[in-house]
Structure formats: structure tokens, C-alpha cells
PDB file of C-alpha atoms in Angstrom:
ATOM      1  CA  UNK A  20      99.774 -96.839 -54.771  1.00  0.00           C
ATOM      2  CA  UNK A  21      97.668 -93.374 -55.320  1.00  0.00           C
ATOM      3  CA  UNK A  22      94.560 -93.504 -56.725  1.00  0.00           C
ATOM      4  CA  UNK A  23      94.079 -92.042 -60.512  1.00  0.00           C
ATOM      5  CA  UNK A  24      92.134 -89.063 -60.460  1.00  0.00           C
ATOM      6  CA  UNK A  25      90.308 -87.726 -63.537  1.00  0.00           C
ATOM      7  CA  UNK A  26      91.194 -84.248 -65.171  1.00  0.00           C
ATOM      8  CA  UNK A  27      88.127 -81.664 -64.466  1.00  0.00           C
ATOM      9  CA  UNK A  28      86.998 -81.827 -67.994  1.00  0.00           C
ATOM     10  CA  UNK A  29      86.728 -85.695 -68.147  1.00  0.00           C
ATOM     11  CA  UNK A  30      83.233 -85.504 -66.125  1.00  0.00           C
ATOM     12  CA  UNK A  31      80.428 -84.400 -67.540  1.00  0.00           C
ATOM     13  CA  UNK A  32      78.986 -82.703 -64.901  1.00  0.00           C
ATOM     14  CA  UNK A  33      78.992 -82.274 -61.323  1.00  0.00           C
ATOM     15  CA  UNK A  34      77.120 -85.094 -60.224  1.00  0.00           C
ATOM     16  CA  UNK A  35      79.109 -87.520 -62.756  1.00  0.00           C
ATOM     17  CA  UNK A  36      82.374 -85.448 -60.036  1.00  0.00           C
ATOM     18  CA  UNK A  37      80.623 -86.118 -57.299  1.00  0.00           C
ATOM     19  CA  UNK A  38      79.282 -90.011 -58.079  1.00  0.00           C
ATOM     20  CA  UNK A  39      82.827 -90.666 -58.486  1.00  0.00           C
ATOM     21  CA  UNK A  40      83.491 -89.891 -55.314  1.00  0.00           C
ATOM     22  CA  UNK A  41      80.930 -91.633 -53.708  1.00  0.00           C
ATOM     23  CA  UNK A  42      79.872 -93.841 -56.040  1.00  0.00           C
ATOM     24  CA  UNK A  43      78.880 -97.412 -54.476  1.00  0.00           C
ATOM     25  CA  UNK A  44      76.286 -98.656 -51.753  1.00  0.00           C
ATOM     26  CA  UNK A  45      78.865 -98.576 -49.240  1.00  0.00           C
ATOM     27  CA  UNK A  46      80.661 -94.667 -49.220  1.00  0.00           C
ATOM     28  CA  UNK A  47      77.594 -92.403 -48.509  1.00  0.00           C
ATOM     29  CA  UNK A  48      77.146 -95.084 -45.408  1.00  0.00           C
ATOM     30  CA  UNK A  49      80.815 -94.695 -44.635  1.00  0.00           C
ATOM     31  CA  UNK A  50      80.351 -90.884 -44.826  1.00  0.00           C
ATOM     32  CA  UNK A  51      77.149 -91.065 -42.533  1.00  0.00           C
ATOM     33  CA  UNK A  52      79.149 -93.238 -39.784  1.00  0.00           C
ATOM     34  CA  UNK A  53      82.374 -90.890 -39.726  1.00  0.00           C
ATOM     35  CA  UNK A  54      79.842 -88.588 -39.265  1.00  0.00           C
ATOM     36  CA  UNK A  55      78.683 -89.119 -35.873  1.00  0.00           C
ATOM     37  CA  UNK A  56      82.549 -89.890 -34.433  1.00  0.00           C
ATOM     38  CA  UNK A  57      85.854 -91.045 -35.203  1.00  0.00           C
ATOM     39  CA  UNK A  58      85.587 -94.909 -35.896  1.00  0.00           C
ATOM     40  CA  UNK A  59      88.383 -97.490 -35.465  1.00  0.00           C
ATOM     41  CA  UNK A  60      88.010-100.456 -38.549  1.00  0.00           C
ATOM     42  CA  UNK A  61      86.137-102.881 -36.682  1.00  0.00           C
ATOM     43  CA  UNK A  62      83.969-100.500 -35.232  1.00  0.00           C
ATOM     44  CA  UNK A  63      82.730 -98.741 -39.014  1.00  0.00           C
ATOM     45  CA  UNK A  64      82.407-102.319 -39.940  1.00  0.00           C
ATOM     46  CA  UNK A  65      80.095-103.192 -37.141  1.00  0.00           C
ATOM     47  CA  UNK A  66      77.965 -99.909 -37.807  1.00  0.00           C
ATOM     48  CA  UNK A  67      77.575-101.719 -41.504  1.00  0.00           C
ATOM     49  CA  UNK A  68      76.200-104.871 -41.355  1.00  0.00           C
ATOM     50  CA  UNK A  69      77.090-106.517 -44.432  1.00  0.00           C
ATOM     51  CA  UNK A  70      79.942-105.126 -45.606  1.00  0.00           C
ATOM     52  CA  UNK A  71      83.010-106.811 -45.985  1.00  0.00           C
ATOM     53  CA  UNK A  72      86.206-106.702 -44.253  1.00  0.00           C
ATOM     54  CA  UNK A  73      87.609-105.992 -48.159  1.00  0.00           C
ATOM     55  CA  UNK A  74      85.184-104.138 -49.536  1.00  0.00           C
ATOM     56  CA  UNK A  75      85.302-101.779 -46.878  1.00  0.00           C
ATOM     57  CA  UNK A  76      89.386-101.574 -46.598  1.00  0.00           C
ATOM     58  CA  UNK A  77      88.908-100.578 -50.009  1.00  0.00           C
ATOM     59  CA  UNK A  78      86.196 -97.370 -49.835  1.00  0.00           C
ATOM     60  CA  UNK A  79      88.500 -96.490 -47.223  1.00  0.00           C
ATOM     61  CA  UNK A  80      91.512 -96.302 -49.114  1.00  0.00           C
ATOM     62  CA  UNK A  81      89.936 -94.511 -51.953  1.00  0.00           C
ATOM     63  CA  UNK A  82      88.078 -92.056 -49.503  1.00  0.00           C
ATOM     64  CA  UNK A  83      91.458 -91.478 -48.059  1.00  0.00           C
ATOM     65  CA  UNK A  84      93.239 -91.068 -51.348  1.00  0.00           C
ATOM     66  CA  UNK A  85      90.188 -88.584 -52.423  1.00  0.00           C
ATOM     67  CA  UNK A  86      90.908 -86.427 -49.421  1.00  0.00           C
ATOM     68  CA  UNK A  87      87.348 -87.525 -47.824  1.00  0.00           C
ATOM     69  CA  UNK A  88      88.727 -89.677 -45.014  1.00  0.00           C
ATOM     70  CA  UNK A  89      91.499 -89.176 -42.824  1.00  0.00           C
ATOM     71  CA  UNK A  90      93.263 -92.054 -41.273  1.00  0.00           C
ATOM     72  CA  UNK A  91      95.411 -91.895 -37.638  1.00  0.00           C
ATOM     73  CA  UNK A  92      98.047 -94.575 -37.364  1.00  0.00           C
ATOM     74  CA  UNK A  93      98.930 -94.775 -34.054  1.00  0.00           C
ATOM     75  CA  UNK A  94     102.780 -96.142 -32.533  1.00  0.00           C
ATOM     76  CA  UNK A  95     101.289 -98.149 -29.831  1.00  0.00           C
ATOM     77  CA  UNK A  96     101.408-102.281 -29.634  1.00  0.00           C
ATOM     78  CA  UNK A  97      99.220-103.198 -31.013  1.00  0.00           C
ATOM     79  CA  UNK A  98      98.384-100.688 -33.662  1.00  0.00           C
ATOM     80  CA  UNK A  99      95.730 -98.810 -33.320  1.00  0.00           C
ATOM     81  CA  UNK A 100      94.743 -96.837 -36.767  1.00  0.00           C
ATOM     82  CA  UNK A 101      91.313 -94.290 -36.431  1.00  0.00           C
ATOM     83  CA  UNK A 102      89.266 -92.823 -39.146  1.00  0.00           C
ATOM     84  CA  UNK A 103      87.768 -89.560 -39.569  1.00  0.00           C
ATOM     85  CA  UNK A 104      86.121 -87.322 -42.073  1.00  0.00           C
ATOM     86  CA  UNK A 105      88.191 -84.426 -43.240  1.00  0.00           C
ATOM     87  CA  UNK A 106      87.031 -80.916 -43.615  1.00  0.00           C
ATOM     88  CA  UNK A 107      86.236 -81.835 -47.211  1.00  0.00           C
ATOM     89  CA  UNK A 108      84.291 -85.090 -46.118  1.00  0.00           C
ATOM     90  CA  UNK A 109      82.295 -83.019 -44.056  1.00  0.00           C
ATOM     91  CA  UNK A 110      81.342 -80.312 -46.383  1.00  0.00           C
ATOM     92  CA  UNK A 111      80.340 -83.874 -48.711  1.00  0.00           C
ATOM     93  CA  UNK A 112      78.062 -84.789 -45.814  1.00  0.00           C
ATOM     94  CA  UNK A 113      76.787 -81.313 -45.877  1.00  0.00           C
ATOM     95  CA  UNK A 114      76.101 -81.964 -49.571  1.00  0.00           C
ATOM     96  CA  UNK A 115      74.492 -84.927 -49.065  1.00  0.00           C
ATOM     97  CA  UNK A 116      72.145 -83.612 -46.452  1.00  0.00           C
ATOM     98  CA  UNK A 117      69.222 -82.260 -49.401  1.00  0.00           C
ATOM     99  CA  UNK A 118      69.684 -85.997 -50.835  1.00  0.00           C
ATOM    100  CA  UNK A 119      68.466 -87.999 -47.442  1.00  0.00           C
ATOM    101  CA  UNK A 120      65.479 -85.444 -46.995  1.00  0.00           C
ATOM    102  CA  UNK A 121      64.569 -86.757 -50.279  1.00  0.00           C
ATOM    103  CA  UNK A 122      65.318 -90.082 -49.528  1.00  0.00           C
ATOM    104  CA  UNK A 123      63.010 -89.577 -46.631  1.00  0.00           C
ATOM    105  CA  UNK A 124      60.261 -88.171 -48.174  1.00  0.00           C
ATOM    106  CA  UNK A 125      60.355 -90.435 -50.757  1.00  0.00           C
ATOM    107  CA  UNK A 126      60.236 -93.929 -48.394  1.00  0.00           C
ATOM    108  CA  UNK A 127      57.172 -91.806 -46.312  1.00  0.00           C
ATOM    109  CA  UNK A 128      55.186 -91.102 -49.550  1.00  0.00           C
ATOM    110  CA  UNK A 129      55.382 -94.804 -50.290  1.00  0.00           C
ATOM    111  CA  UNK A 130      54.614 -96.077 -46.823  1.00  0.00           C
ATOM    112  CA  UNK A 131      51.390 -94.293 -47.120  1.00  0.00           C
ATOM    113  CA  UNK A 132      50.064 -96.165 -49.469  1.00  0.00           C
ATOM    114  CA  UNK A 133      48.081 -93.569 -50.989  1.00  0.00           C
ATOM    115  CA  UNK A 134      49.570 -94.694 -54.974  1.00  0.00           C
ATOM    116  CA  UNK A 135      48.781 -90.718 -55.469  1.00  0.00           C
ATOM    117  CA  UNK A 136      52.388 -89.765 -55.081  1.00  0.00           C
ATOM    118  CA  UNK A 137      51.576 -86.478 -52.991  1.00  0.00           C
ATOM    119  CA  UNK A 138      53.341 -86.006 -49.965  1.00  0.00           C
ATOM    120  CA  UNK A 139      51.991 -86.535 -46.515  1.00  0.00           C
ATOM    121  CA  UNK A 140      50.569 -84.294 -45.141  1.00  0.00           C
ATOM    122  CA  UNK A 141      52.621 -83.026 -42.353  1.00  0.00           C
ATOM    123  CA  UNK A 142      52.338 -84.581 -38.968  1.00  0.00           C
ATOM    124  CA  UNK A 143      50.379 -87.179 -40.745  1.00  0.00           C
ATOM    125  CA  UNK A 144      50.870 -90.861 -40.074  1.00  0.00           C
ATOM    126  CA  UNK A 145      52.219 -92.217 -36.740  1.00  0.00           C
ATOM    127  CA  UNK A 146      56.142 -91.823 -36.900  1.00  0.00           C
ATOM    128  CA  UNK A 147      56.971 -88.775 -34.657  1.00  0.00           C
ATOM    129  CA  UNK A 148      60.674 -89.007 -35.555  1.00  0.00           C
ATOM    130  CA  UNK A 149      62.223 -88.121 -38.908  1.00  0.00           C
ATOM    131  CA  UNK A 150      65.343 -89.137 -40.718  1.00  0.00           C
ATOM    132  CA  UNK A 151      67.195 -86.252 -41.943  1.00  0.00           C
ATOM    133  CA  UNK A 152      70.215 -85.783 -43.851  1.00  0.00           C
ATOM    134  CA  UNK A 153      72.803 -88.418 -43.242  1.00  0.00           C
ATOM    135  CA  UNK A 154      71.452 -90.331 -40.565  1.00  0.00           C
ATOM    136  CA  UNK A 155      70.307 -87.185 -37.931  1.00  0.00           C
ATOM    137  CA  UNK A 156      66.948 -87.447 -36.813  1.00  0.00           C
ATOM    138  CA  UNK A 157      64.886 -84.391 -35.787  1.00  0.00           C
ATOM    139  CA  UNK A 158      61.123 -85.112 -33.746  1.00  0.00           C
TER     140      UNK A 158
END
């Protein structure tokens, strides 16, 4: 069974295009894992504690059916079956990239405590190793 996709004109904007997409607390941290390497199943779900076995079957399959995911279904005994971002789920990461800086800034401004909600200043406080994007880190 394919998945339905909406008609252009049925969102009402990019973002409501692109949430449907990734919508869910469990895509964007697919996307980040395929990211770094293709992933057999039990491997992505050990890289996400917490997710289930059919919850993440699922993001799979629709990531698949959206073009996101690619999956490698190999003849051997047993089966072996690999995932791994398509050229379009890696332009999505790409995407997503401006969104984690935020995310970033956002959990530093709060962990200083200042209740001011300006930004540290930089090289301020004691973490010399920053989370960028979808999971890269840069010192």
C-alpha cells in the first residue's frame, strides 16, 4: 500500500509541506541517524532509545514512500534489508541544519540562567563543543 500524498495546493504553506513530511518526534531523529551512515533496523533503533519496534517500521515506511529513505533488500539468508537517505533526504537534512542551530542556541540561552533571553556571549560558559545542525558538532 502507497502512501496518500496531498495535492500542492492542499498545504498552506511550506512548512505545513514540509511538517508533513517530518512531522513526529521520531523522523527528524531518523533523518539525523541516516545521516551519519547507512543503518540496518536494529541498528537505527538502537541509535533511538525509546522508540518502538512499530513506531519506527512505520516512519520508515512513510519516509520511504515520501522518497526520503531508501531501503536495500538484500537476497542473502537471512535477509539483510539497509536504510539510507536519498538525495532528497539529504537536501531535508540540509534544510534542517538552520533549525538545530536554533535548537542549540535556544537550550544554551536557557542553561545560562540569565532569564534575560540574550544570547551568550560567545565562548562564554564552559562547553567547548557545539551541536550543530542535525547532530554534527563543531569545537
Amino acid at each position: 500500500m502507497t502512501r496518500i500524498v496531498r495535492r500542492p495546493g492542499a498545504f498552506a504553506c511550506g512548512i505545513d509541506a514540509a511538517m508533513d513530511v517530518i512531522g513526529g518526534k521520531w523522523k527528524v531523529l531518523i533523518l539525523w541517524a541516516l545521516d551519519e551512515r547507512t543503518c540496518r533496523f536494529g541498528e537505527l533503533r538502537r541509535a533511538l532509545p525509546g522508540v518502538t519496534e512499530k513506531v519506527l517500521s512505520s516512519h520508515l515506511k512513510e519516509l520511504e514512500d515520501d522518497g526520503i529513505v531508501h531501503r536495500e533488500v538484500y537476497a542473502e539468508v537471512p535477509p539483510r534489508v539497509e536504510y539510507s537517505l536519498t538525495p532528497l533526504g539529504f537536501s531535508l537534512n540540509a534544510a534542517l541544519e538552520p533549525l538545530g542551530r536554533w535548537g542549540s542556541d535556544h537550550i544554551f540561552r536557557g542553561a545560562e540562567g540569565s532569564g534575560s533571553g540574550a544570547a551568550p556571549a560567545p565562548g562564554a560558559g564552559a562547553a567547548s563543543e557545539v551541536v550543530v545542525g542535525m547532530g554534527h558538532r563543531r569545537s
